[in-house]
GROMACS .gro file of C-alpha atoms in nm:
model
  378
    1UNK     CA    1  14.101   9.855  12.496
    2UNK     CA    2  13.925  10.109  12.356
    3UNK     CA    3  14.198  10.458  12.254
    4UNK     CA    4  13.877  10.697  12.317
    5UNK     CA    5  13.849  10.858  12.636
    6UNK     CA    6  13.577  10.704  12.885
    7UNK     CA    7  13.293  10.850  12.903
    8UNK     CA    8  13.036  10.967  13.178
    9UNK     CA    9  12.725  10.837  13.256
   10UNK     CA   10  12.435  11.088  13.275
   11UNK     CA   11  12.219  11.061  13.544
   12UNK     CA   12  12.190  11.356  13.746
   13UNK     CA   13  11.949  11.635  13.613
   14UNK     CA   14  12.235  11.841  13.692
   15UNK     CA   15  12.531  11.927  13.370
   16UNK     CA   16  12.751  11.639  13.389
   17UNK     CA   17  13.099  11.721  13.488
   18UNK     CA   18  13.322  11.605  13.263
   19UNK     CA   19  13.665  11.759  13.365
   20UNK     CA   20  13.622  11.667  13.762
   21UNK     CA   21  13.528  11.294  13.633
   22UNK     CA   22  13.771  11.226  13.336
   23UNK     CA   23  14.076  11.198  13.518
   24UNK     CA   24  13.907  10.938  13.758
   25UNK     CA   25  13.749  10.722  13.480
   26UNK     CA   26  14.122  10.735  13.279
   27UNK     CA   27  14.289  10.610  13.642
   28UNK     CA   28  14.034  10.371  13.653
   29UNK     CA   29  14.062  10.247  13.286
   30UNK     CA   30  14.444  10.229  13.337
   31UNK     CA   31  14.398  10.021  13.689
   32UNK     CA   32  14.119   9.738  13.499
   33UNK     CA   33  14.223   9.402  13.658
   34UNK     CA   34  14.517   9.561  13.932
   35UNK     CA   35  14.277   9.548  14.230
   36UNK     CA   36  14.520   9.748  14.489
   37UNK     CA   37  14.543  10.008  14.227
   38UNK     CA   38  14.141   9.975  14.216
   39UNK     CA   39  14.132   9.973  14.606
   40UNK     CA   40  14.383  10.307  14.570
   41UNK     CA   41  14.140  10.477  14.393
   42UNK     CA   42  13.844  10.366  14.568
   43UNK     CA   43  14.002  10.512  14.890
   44UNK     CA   44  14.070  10.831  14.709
   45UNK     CA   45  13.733  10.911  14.586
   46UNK     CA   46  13.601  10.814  14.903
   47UNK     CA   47  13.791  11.124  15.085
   48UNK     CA   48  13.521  11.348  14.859
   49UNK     CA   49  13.278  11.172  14.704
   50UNK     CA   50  12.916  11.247  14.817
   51UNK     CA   51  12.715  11.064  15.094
   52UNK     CA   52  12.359  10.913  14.943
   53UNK     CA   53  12.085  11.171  15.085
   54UNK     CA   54  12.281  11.485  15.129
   55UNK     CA   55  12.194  11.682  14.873
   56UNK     CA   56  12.377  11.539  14.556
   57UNK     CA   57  12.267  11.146  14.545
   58UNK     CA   58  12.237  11.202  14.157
   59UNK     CA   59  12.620  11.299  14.118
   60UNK     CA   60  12.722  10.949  14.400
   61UNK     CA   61  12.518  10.757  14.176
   62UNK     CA   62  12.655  10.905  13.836
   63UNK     CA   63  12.975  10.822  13.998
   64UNK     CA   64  12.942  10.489  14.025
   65UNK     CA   65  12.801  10.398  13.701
   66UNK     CA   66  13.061  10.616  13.516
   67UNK     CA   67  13.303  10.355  13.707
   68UNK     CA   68  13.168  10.074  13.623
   69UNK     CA   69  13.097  10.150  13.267
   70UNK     CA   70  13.467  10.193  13.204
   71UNK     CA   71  13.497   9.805  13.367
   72UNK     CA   72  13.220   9.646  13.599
   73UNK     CA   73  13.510   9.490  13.832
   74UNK     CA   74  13.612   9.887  13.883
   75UNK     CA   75  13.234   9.938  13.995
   76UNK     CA   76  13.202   9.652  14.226
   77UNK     CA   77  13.509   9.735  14.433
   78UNK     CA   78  13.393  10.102  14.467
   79UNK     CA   79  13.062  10.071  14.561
   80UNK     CA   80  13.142   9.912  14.937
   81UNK     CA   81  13.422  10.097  14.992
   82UNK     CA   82  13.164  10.402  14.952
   83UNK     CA   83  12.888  10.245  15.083
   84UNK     CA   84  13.099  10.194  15.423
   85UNK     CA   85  13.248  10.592  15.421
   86UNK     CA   86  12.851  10.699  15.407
   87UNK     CA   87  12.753  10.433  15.679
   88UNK     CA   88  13.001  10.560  15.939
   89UNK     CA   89  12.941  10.926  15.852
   90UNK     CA   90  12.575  10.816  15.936
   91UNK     CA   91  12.629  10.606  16.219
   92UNK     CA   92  12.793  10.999  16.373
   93UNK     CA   93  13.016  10.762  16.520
   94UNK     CA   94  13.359  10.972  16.395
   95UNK     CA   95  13.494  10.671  16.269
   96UNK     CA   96  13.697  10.783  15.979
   97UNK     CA   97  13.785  10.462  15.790
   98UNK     CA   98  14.210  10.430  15.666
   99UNK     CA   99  14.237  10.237  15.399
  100UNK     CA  100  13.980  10.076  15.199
  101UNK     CA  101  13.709   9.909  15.341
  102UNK     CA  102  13.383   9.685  15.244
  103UNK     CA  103  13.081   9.597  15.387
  104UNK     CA  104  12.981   9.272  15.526
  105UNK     CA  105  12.618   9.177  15.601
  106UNK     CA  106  12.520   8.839  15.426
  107UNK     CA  107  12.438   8.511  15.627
  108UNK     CA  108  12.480   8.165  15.523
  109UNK     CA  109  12.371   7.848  15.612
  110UNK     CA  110  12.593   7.664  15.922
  111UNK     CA  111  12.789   7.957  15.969
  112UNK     CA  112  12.710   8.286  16.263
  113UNK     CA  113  12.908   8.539  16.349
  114UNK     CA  114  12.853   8.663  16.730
  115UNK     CA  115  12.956   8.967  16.884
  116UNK     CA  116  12.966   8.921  17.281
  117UNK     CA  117  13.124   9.149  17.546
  118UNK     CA  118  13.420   9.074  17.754
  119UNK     CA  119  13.495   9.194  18.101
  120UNK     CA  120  13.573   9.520  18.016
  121UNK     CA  121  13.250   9.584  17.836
  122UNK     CA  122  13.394   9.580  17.466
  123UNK     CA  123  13.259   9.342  17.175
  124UNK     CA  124  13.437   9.066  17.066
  125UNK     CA  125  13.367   8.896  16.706
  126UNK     CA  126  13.351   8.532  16.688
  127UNK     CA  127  13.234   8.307  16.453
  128UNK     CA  128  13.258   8.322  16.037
  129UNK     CA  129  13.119   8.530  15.812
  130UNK     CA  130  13.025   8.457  15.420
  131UNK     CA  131  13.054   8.629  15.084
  132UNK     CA  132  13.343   8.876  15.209
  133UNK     CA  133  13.465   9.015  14.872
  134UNK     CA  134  13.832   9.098  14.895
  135UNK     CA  135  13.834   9.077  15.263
  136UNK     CA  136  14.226   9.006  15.249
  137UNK     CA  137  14.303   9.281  15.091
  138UNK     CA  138  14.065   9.538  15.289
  139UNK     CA  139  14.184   9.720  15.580
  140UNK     CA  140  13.844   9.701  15.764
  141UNK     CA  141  13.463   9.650  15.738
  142UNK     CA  142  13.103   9.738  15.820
  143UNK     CA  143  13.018   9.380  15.965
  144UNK     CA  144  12.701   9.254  16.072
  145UNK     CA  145  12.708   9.031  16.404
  146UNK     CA  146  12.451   8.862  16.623
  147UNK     CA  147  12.463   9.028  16.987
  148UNK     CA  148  12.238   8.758  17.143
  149UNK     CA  149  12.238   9.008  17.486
  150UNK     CA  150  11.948   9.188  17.328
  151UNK     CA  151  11.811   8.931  17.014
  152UNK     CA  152  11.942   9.175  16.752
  153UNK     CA  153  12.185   9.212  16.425
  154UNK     CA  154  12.416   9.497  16.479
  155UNK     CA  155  12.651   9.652  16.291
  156UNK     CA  156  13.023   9.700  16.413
  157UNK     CA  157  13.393   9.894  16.263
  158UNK     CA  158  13.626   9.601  16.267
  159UNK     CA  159  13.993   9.552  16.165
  160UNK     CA  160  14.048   9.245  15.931
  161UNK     CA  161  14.421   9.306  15.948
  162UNK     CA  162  14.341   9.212  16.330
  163UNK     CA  163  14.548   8.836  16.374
  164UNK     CA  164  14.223   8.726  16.500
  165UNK     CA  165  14.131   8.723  16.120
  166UNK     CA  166  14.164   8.451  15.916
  167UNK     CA  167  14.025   8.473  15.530
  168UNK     CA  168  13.974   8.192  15.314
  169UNK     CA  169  14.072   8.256  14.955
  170UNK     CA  170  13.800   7.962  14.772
  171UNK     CA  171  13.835   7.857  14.409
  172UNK     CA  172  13.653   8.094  14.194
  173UNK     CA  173  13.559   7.878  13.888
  174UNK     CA  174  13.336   8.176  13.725
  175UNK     CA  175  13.456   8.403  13.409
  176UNK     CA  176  13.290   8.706  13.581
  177UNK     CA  177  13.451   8.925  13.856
  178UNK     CA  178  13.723   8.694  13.874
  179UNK     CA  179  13.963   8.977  14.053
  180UNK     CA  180  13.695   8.973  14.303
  181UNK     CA  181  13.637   8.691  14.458
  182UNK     CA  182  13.370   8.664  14.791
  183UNK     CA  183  13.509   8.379  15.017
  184UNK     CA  184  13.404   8.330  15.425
  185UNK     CA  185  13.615   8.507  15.700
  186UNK     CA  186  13.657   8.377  16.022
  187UNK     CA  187  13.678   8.563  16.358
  188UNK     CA  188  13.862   8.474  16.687
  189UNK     CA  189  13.810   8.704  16.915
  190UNK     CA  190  13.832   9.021  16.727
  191UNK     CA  191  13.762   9.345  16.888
  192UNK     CA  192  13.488   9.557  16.709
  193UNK     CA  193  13.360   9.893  16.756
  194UNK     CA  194  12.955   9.938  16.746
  195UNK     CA  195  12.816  10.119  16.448
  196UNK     CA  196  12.502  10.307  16.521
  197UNK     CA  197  12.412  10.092  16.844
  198UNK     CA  198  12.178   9.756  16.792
  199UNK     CA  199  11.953   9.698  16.448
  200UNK     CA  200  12.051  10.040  16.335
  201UNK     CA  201  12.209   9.908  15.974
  202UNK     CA  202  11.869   9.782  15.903
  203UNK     CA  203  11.635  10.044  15.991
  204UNK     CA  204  11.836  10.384  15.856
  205UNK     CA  205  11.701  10.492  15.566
  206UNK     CA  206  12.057  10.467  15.418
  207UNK     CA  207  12.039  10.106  15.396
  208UNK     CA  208  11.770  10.116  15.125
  209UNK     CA  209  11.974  10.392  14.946
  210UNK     CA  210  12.272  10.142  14.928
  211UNK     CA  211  12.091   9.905  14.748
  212UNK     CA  212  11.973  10.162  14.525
  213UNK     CA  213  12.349  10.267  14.486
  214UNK     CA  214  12.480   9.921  14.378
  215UNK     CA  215  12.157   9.954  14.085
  216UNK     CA  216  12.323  10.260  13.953
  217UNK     CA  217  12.671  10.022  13.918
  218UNK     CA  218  12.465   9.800  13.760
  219UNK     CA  219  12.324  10.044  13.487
  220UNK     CA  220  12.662  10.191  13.447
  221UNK     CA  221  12.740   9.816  13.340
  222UNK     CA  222  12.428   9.814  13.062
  223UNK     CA  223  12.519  10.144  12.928
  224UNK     CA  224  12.880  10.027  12.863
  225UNK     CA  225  12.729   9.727  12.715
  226UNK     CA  226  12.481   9.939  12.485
  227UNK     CA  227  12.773  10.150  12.397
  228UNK     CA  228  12.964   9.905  12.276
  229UNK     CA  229  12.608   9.748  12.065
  230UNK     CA  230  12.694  10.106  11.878
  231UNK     CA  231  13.027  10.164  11.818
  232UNK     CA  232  12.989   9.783  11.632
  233UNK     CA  233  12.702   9.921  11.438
  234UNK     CA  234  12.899  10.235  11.347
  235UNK     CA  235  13.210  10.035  11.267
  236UNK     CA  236  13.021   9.816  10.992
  237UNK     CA  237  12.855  10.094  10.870
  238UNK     CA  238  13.196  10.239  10.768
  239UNK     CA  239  13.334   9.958  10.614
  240UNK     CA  240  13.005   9.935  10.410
  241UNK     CA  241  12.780   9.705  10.545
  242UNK     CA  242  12.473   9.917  10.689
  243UNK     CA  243  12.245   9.795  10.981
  244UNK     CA  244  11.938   9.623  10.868
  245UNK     CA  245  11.590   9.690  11.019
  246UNK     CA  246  11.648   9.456  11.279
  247UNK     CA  247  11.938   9.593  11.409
  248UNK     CA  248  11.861   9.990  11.429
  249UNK     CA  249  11.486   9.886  11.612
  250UNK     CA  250  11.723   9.696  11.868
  251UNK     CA  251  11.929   9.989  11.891
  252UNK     CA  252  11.612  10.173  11.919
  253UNK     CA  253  11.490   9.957  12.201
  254UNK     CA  254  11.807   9.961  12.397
  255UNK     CA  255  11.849  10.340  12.370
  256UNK     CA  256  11.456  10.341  12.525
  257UNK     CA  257  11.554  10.099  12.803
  258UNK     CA  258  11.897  10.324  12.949
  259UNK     CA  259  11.689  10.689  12.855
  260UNK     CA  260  11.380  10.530  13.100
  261UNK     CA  261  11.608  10.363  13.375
  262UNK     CA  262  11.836  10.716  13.390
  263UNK     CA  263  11.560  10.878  13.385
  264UNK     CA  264  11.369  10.698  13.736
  265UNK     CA  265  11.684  10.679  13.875
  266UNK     CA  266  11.721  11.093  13.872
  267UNK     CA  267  11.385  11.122  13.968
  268UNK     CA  268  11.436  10.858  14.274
  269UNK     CA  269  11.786  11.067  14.380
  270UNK     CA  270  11.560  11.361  14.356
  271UNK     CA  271  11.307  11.178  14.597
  272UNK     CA  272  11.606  11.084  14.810
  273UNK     CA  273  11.736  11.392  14.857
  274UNK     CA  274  11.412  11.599  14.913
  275UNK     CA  275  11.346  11.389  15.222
  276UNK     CA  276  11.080  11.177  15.066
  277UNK     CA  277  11.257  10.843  15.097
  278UNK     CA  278  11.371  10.913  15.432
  279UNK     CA  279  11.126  10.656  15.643
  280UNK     CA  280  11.266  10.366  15.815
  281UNK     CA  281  11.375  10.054  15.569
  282UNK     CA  282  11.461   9.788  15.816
  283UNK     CA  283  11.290   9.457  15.904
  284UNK     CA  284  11.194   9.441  15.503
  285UNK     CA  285  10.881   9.253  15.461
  286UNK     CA  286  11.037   8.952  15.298
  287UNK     CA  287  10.913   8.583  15.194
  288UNK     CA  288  11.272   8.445  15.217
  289UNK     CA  289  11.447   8.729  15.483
  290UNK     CA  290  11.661   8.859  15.208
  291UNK     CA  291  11.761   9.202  15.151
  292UNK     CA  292  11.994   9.386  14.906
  293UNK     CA  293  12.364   9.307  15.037
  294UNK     CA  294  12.201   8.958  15.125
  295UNK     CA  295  12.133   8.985  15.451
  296UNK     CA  296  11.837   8.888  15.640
  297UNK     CA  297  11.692   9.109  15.897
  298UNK     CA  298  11.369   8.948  16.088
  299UNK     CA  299  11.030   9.036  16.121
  300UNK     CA  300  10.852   9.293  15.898
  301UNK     CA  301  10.827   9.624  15.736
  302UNK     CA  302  10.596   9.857  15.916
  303UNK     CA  303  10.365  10.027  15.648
  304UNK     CA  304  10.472  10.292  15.441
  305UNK     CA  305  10.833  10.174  15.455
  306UNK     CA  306  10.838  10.368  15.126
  307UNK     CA  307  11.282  10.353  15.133
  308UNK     CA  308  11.210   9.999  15.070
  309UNK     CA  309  10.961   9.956  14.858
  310UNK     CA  310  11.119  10.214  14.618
  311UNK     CA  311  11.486  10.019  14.651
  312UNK     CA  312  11.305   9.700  14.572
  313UNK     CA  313  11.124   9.865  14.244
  314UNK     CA  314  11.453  10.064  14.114
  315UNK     CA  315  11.665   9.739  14.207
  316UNK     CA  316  11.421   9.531  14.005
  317UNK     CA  317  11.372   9.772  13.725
  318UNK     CA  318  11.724   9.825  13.657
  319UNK     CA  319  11.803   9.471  13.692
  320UNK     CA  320  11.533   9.343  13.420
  321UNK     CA  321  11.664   9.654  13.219
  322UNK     CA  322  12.018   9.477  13.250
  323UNK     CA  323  11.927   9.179  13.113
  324UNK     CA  324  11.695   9.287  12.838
  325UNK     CA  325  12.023   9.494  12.723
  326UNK     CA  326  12.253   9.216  12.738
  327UNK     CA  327  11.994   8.960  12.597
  328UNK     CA  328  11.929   9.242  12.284
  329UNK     CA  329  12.308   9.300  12.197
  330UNK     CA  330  12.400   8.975  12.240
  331UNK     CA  331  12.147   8.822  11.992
  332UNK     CA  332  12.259   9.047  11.744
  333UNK     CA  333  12.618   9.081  11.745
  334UNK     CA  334  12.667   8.707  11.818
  335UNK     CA  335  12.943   8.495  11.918
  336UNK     CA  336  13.184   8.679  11.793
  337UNK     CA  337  13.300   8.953  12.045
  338UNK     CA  338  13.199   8.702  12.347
  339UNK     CA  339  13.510   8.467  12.199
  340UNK     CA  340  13.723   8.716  12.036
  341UNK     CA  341  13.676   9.075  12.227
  342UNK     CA  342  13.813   9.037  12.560
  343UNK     CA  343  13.619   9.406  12.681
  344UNK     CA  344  13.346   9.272  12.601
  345UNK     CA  345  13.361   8.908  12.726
  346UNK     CA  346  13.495   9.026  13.043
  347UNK     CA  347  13.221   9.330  13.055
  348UNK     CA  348  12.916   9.047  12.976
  349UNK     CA  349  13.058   8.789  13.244
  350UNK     CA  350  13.139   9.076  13.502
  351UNK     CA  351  12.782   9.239  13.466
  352UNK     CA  352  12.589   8.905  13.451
  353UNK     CA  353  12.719   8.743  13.797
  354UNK     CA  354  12.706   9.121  13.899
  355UNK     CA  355  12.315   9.164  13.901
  356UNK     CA  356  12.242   8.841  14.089
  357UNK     CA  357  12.257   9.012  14.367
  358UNK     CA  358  11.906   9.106  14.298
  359UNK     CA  359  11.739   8.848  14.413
  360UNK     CA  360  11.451   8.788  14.148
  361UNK     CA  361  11.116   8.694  14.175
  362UNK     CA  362  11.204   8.669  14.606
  363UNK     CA  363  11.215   9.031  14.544
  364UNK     CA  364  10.961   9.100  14.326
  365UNK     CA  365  10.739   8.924  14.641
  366UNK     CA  366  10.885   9.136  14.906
  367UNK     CA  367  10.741   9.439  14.663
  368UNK     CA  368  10.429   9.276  14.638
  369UNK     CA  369  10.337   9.256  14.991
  370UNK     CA  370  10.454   9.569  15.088
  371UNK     CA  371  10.202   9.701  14.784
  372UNK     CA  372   9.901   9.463  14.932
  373UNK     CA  373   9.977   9.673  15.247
  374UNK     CA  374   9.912   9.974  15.065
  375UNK     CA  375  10.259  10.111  14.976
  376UNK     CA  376  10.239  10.255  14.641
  377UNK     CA  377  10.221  10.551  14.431
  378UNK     CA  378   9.972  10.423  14.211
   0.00000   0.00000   0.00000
């Protein structure tokens, strides 16, 4: 690894703060690969991190692309573990999570998970539910569940050290985000806890600001990837061999690509925290159902659903940003690092299985027909 100290990423409009986020990104750096150290610090920055839409969404999302510049794995197990502290401080539940804990809301073919209530009146979980990263090692989740009592997705607190939990640990064949891998838990009568009563994860505004959150990760990811497009040019100018034409005007064109995206992405906190994003994001106008965490809420965005729309443009920008960085750098430092420099294989593999959670063109239609229904800014 690198000997120089990691290094912020500016997104905020506000002075970055370098001495509250140093010592963080130097635990982090010294944690890359140890996932319960990485949970340990994810649980520690929870206790005062900001909530998304309280004042200082700029500095939460600076925060989590700082992480993941210093290592994309670091990023990825923060961002859920956050993401779950700001949905139960939402919720006003006063659930106030031990431990660190993810969030669970994608469906998969074959498998439900159903939350029913026994005799008493409390839910049960039963059923199995996909892509639950690090699930044995979590102390809880944010889980979505069918209640079929009133046709709805719900949200619910749940325990997966509960013995009614069973997680499968699958093969994980993939160079990227192999401390992290997503495999399906199953539930046996688990008692859960409801989180904001029926269909609330889906229509709070906070659920489009997640998926705005995990973009910042992924940018963090890019910038780490530009910075290290840099310090390669910089190293061959000093031993004499000076960037051609080529290289600087890719340089150029990456250093374009981070200033824009940082730049929308402060404007869009801004937005956020002014109360303009603030509408209701749920039942997302989709082609396919999908939504940011991979879920599938039904029916379809009222208009002016303007959380959504503007989680589905940063999502999408920042993702196409991603891989016009990576596709840049790569074609001009070559095979090289990708076989020889294991911070930068790892960083390339981590970031690329990383942004397919955007879901593409399926998103790009979701945008579309919420901007034939007339929500836009243009």
């Amino acid at each position: 690894m690198s000997d120089t100290a990691p290094q912020p990423v500016r997104i905020s409009s506000e002075p970055v703060q370098l001495q509250a986020l140093e010592p963080v990104l130097e635990r982090v750096r010294a944690a890359v690969g140890d996932v319960p150290a990485l949970l340990a610090i994810s649980e520690d920055i929870g206790h005062t991190a900001p909530h998304p839409g309280e004042g200082s969404t700029g500095k939460l999302w600076e925060l989590l692309a700082s992480v993941t510049a210093v290592d994309v794995a670091a990023g990825r197990v923060l961002e859920p573990h956050l993401d779950a502290v700001a949905i139960l401080a939402q919720s006003g539940t006063g659930t106030d999570p031990e431990g660190a804990w993810g969030v669970f809301a994608a469906e998969g073919p074959g498998l439900k998970l159903e939350a029913k209530r026994d005799h008493a009146g409390n839910h049960l979980l039963n059923g199995s539910k996909p892509w639950c990263s690090l699930a044995s090692h979590l102390q809880g989740a944010v889980i979505t569940a069918h209640v079929p009592e009133d046709n709805s997705r719900t949200a619910f607190a749940v325990n997966l050290k509960d013995s009614g939990v069973s997680c499968e640990t699958p093969p994980w064949t993939s160079r990227g985000l192999r401390e992290i891998p997503s495999g399906t838990v199953h539930f046996d009568h688990v008692s859960a806890a409801p989180v904001g009563g029926a269909a609330w994860y889906f229509e709070r505004p906070g659920f489009a600001w997640g998926g705005m959150g995990v973009a910042a990760c992924w940018l963090g990811g890019a910038v780490a990837v530009a910075r290290d497009f840099r310090a390669a040019l910089a190293k061959a100018a000093e031993n004499g061999r000076e960037p051609d034409q080529i290289a600087l005007a890719s340089l150029g064109e990456v250093d374009r690509i981070i200033t824009s995206v940082a730049g929308y992405l402060a404007q869009t906190a801004e937005r956020i925290d002014a109360g303009e994003l603030s509408g209701s994001s749920a039942k997302s106008s989709s082609v396919d159902g999908s939504s940011p965490d991979g879920s599938s809420p039904d029916g379809s965005a009222p208009e002016g659903s303007s959380a959504w729309s503007e989680a589905l443009r940063v999502r999408g920008t920042v993702a196409a940003a991603v891989e016009r960085v990576q596709t840049v750098v790569t074609r001009n430092l070559g095979p090289g690092p990708l076989a020889f420099n294991e911070v930068y294989g790892k960083r390339m593999a981590d970031l690329s299985l990383y942004i397919r959670q955007h879901h593409a063109m399926r998103d790009d239609a979701q945008l579309g027909a919420l901007t034939l229904k007339g929500d836009r800014r243009w």
